[in-house]
Coordinates of C-alpha atoms and ligand atoms in Angstrom, one line a residue:
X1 CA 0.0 0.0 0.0
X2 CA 1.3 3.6 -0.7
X3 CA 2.2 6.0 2.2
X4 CA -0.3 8.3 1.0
X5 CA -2.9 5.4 1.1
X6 CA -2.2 4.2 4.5
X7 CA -1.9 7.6 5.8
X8 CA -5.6 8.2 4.7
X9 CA -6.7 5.1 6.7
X10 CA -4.7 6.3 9.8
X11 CA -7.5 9.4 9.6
X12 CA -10.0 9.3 11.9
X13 CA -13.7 8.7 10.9
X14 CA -17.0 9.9 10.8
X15 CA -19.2 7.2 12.4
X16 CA -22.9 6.7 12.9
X17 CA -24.0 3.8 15.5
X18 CA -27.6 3.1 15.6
X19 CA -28.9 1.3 19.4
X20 CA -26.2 3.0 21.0
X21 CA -28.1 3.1 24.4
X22 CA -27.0 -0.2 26.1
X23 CA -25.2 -3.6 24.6
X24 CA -22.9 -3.5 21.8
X25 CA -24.0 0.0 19.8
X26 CA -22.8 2.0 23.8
X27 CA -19.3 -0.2 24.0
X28 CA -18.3 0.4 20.2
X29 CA -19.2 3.9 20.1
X30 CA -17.1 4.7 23.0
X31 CA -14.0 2.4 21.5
X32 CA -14.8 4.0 18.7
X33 CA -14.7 7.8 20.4
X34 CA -11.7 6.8 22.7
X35 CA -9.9 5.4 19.3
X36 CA -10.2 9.4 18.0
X37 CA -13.1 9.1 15.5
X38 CA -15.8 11.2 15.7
X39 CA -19.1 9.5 16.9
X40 CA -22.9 9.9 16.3
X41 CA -24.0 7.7 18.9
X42 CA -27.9 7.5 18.0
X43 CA -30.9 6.2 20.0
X44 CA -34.5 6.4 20.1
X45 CA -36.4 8.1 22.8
X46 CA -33.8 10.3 24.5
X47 CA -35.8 12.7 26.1
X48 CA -37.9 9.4 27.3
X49 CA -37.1 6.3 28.2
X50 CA -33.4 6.3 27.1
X51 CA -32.6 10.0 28.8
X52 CA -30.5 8.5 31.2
X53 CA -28.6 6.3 28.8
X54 CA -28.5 9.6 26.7
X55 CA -27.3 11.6 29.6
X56 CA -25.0 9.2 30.6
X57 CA -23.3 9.0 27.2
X58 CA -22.7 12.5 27.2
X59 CA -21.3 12.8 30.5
X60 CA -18.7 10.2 29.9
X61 CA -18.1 12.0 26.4
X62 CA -17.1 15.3 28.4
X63 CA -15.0 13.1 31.3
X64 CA -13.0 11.7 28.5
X65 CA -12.9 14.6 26.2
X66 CA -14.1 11.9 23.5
X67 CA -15.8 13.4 20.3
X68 CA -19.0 11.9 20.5
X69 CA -22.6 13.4 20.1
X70 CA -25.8 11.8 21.4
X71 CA -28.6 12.2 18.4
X72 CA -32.0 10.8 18.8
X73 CA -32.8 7.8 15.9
X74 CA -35.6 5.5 15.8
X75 CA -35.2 3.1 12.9
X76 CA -38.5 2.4 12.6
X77 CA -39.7 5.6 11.6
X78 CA -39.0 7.7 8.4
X79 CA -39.6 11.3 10.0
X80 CA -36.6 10.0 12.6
X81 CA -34.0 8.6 10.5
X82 CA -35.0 12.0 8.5
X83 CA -34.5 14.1 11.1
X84 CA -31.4 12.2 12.5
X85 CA -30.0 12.7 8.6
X86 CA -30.3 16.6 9.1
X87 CA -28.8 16.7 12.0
X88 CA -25.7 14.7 11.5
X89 CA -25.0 16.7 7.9
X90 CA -25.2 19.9 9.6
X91 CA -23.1 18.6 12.6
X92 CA -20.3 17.1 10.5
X93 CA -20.7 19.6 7.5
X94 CA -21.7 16.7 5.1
X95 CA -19.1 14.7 6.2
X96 CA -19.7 10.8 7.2
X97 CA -17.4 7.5 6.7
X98 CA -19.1 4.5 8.4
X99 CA -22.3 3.4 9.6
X100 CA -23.0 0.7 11.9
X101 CA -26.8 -0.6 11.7
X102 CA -27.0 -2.0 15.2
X103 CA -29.9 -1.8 17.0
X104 CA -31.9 -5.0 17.2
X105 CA -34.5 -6.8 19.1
X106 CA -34.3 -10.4 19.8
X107 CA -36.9 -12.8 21.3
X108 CA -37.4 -16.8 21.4
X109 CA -40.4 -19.2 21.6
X110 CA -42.2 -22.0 19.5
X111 CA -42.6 -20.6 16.6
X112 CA -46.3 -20.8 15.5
X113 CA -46.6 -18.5 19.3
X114 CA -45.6 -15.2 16.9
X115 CA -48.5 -13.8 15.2
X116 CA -48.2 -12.1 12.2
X117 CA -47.9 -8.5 14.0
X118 CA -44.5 -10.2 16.1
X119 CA -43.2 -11.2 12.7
X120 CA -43.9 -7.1 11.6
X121 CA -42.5 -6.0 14.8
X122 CA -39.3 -8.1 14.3
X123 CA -39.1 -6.7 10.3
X124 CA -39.6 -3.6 11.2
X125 CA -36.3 -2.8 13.7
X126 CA -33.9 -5.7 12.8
X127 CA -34.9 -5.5 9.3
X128 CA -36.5 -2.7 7.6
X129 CA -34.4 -0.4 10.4
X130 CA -31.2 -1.7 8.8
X131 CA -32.7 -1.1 5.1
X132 CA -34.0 2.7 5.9
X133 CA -30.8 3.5 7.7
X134 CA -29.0 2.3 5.1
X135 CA -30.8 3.8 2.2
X136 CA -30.8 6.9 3.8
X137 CA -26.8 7.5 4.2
X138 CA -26.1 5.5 1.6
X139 CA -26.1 8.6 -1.4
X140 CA -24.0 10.3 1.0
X141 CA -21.3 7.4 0.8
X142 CA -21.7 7.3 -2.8
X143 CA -21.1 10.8 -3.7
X144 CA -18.0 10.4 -1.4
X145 CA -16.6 7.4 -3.1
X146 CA -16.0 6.3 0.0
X147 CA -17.5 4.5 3.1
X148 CA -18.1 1.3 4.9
X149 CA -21.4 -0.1 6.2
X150 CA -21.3 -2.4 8.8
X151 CA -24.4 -4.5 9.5
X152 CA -24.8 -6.4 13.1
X153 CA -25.9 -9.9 11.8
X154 CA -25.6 -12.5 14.6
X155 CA -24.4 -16.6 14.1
X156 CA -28.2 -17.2 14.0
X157 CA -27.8 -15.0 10.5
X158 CA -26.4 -18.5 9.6
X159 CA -27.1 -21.7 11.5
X160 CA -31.0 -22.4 12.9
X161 CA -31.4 -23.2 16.4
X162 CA -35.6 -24.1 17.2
X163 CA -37.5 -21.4 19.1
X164 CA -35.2 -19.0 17.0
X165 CA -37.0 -18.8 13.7
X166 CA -38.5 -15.6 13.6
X167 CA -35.3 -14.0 15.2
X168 CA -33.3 -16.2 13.0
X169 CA -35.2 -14.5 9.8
X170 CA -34.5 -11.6 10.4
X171 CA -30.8 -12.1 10.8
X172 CA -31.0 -14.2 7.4
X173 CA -32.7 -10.9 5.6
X174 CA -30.1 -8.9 6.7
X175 CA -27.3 -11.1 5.5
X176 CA -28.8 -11.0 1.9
X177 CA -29.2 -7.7 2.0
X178 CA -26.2 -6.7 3.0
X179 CA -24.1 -9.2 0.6
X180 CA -26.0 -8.3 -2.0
X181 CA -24.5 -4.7 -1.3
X182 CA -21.5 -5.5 -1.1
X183 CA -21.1 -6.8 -4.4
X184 CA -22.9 -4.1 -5.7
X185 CA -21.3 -1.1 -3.9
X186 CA -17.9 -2.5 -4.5
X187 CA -16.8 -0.7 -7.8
X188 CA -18.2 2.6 -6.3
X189 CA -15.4 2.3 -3.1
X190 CA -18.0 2.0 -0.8
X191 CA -17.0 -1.3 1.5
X192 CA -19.9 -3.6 3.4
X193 CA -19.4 -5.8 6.0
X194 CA -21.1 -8.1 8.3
X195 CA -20.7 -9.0 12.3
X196 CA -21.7 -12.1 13.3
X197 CA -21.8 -12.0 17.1
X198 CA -22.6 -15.4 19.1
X199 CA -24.2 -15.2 22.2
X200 CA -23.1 -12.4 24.6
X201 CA -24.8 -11.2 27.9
X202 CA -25.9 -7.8 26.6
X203 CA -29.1 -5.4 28.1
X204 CA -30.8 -7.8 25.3
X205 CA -31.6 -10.4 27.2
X206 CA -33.8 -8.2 29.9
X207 CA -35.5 -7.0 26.9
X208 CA -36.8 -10.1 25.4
X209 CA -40.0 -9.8 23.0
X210 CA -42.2 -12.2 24.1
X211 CA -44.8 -14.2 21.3
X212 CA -48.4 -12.8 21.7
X213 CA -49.9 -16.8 21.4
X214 CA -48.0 -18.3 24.0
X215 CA -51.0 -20.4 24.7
X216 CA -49.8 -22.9 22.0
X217 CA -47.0 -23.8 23.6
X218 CA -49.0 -26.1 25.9
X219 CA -49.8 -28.0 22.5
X220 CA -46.4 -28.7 21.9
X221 CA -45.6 -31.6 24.7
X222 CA -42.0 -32.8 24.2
X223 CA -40.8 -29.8 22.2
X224 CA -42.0 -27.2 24.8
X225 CA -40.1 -29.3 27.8
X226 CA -37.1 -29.5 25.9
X227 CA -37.2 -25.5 25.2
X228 CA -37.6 -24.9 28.7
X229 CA -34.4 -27.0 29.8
X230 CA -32.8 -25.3 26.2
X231 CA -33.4 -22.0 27.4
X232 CA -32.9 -22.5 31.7
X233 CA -29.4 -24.2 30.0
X234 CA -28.6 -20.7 28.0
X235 CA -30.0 -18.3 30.7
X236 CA -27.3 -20.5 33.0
X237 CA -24.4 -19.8 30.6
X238 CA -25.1 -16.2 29.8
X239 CA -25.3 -15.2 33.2
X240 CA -21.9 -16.6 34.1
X241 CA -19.5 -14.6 34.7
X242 CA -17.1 -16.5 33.1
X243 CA -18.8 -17.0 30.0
X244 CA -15.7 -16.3 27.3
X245 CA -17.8 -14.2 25.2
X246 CA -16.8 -10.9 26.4
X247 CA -19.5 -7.5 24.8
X248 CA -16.1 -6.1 24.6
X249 CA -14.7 -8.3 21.8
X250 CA -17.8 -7.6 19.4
X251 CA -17.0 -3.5 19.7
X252 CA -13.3 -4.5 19.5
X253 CA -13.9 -6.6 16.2
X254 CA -16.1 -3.6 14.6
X255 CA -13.4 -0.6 15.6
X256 CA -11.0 -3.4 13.6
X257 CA -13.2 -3.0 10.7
X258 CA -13.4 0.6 10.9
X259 CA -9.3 1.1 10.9
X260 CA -8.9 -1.8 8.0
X261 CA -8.7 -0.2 4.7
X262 CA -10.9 -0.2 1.9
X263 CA -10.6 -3.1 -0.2
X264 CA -9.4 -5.4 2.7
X265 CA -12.5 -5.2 5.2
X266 CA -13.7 -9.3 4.8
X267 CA -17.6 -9.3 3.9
X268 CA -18.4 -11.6 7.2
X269 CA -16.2 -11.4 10.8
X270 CA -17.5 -13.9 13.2
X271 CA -17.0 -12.6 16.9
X272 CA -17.5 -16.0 18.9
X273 CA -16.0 -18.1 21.5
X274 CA -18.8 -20.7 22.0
X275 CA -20.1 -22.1 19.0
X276 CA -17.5 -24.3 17.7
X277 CA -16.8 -22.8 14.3
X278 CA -20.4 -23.8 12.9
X279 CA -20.5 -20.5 11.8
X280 CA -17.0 -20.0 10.0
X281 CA -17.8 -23.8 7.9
X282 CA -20.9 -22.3 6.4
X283 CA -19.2 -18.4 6.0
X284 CA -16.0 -20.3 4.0
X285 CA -18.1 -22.8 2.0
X286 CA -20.5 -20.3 0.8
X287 CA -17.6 -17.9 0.0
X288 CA -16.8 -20.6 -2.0
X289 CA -19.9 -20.9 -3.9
X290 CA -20.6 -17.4 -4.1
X291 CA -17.6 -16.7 -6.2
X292 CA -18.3 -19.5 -8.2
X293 CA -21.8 -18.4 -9.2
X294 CA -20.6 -14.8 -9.7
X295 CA -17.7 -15.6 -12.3
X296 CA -20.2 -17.7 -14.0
X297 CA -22.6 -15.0 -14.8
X298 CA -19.8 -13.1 -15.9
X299 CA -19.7 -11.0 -12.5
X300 CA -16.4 -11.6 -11.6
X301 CA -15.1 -7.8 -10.7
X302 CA -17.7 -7.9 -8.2
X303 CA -16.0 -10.0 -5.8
X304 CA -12.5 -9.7 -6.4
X305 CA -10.5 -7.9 -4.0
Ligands
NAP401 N1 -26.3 -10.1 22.6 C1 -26.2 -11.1 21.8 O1 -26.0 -12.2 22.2 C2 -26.3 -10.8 20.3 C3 -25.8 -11.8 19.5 C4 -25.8 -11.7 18.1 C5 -26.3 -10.5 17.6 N2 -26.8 -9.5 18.4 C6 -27.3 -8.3 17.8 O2 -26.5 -7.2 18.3 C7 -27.2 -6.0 18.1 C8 -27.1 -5.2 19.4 O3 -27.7 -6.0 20.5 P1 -27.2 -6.0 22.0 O4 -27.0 -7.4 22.4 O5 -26.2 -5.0 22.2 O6 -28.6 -5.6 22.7 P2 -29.1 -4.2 23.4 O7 -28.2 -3.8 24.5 O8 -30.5 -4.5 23.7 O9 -29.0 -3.2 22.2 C9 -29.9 -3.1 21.2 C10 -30.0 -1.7 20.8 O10 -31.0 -1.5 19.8 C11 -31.9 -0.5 20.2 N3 -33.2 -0.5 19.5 C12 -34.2 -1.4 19.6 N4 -35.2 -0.9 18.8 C13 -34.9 0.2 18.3 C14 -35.5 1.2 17.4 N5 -36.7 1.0 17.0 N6 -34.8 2.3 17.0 C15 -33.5 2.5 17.5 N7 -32.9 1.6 18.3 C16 -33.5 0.5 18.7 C17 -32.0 -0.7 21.7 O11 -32.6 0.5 22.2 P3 -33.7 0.4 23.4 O12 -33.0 0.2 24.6 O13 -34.4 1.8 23.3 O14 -34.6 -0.7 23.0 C18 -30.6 -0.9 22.0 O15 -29.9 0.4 22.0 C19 -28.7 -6.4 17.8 O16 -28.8 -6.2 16.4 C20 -28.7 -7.9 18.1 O17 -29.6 -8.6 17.3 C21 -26.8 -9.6 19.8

């Protein structure tokens, strides 16, 4: 790489985080602030429920003399992201580098429990949050010639575990999505990337979205008995403190991302210490495949590094 190239990727960023009240989006935008970049840490409701969160993120902003802003985003909602758009131009003078769609929901149960509103309610943050985020910074990057996008997927974007599916969907939807980007925003310098956590003991997990028909679970017999020891067994591990996967290791792996340069950032990092590789055999084999398929339609520039 040429100096002047590698100098450029020693400059700090402008970075948007989306869920940056609690979990992963409040650890990487403060590795992110303390690494020198400049931060939009967004959340929904701060003068609501997440004005303490939002209060306490600007505090520790001021102790530490990091550059990070606290701007209120609800992914859900057009007017927000809108207004969040705005906002962040005016702040940064037009300027932005990276955006990180975080913010998720996650819930488990049998899977005929979620009505057709749970399934909307899941689309609607984990996925369609992603997509209007996205779609809305995106011209920005484009103009620039420059950027990165990196989408929180989880290993459940990959493997199926029961009681997961509508969770799982969701992840799977924003894996397409966000390869399909990648190929296509490759030629216009614009880099995509996906973060494929495993389980970590996040705020997440006290915020669990529970199925509206949980009467059908009683019609379920073995299944539901062996859910209930599955998720006693998971509650167990995740609220040991010696669980290996460390919240710290996922913002770590995504401030890695951000300080890799363009052309080098791999389309899938798994962050995981429990799984036993499942992930990585299905992330190299499809690899695999991928680039096969692509060459054969003749698409070959879009995947080569
Ligand atoms: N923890 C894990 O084991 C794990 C594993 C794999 C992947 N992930 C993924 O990692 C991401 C972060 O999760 P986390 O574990 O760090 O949990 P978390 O602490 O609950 O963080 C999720 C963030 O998303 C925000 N959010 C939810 N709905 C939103 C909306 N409509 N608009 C804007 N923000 C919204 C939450 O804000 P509120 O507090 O206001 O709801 C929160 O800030 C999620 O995409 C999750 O699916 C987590």
């Amino acid at each position: 790489m040429s100096e002047v190239i590698s100098n450029f990727y020693l400059m700090k960023q402008t970075i948007l985080i989306t869920g940056a009240s609690t979990g992963f989006g409040k650890l990487t935008a403060q590795t992110l602030a303390l690494g020198g970049h400049r931060v939009f840490a967004t959340m929904r409701d701060i003068k609501g429920k997440n004005a303490q969160h939002a209060h306490h993120l600007k505090q520790w902003a001021k102790d530490n003399k990091a550059k990070l802003e606290v701007v209120e985003l609800d992914v859900t909602s057009d007017n927000s992201v809108a207004s969040a758009k705005e906002e962040i131009i005016s702040l940064a003078n037009g300027q932005l580098d990276v955006v990180i769609n975080n913010a998720g929901i996650y819930g488990g149960g049998i899977t005929e429990s979620f009505t057709i509103t749970d399934y909307k309610n899941f689309f609607e943050v984990n996925v369609f949050g992603s997509v209007r985020v996205a779609n809305a910074f995106l011209p920005i990057l484009r103009k620039q010639g420059s950027g990165l996008i990196v989408q929180i997927s989880s290993v459940l974007g990959r493997v199926i575990i029961p009681f997961g599916g509508v969770y799982d969907a969701t992840k799977f939807a924003v894996e397409a999505i966000n390869e399909s980007l990648h190929y296509e925003l490759r030629p216009l310098g614009v880099d995509v990337s996906i973060v494929q956590p495993g389980p970590f003991p996040t705020e997440i997990f006290e915020k669990v979205f529970q199925p509206a028909n949980q009467s059908v679970a009683a019609e379920y017999g073995l299944t539901t008995q062996l859910m209930g020891g599955f998720f006693e067994y998971f509650q167990k591990t995740m609220s040991d403190p010696a669980i290996p996967n460390k919240p710290q290791d996922v913002a770590d792996a995504i401030a890695k991302l951000v300080e890799t340069p363009h052309g080098k950032r791999p389309l899938r990092v798994v962050v995981d210490k429990i799984m036993g590789g499942t992930t990585e055999i299905i992330n190299d084999t499809a690899s695999k495949v991928q680039a096969g398929l692509l060459q054969n339609f003749g698409l070959n520039e879009l995947v080569k590094n």
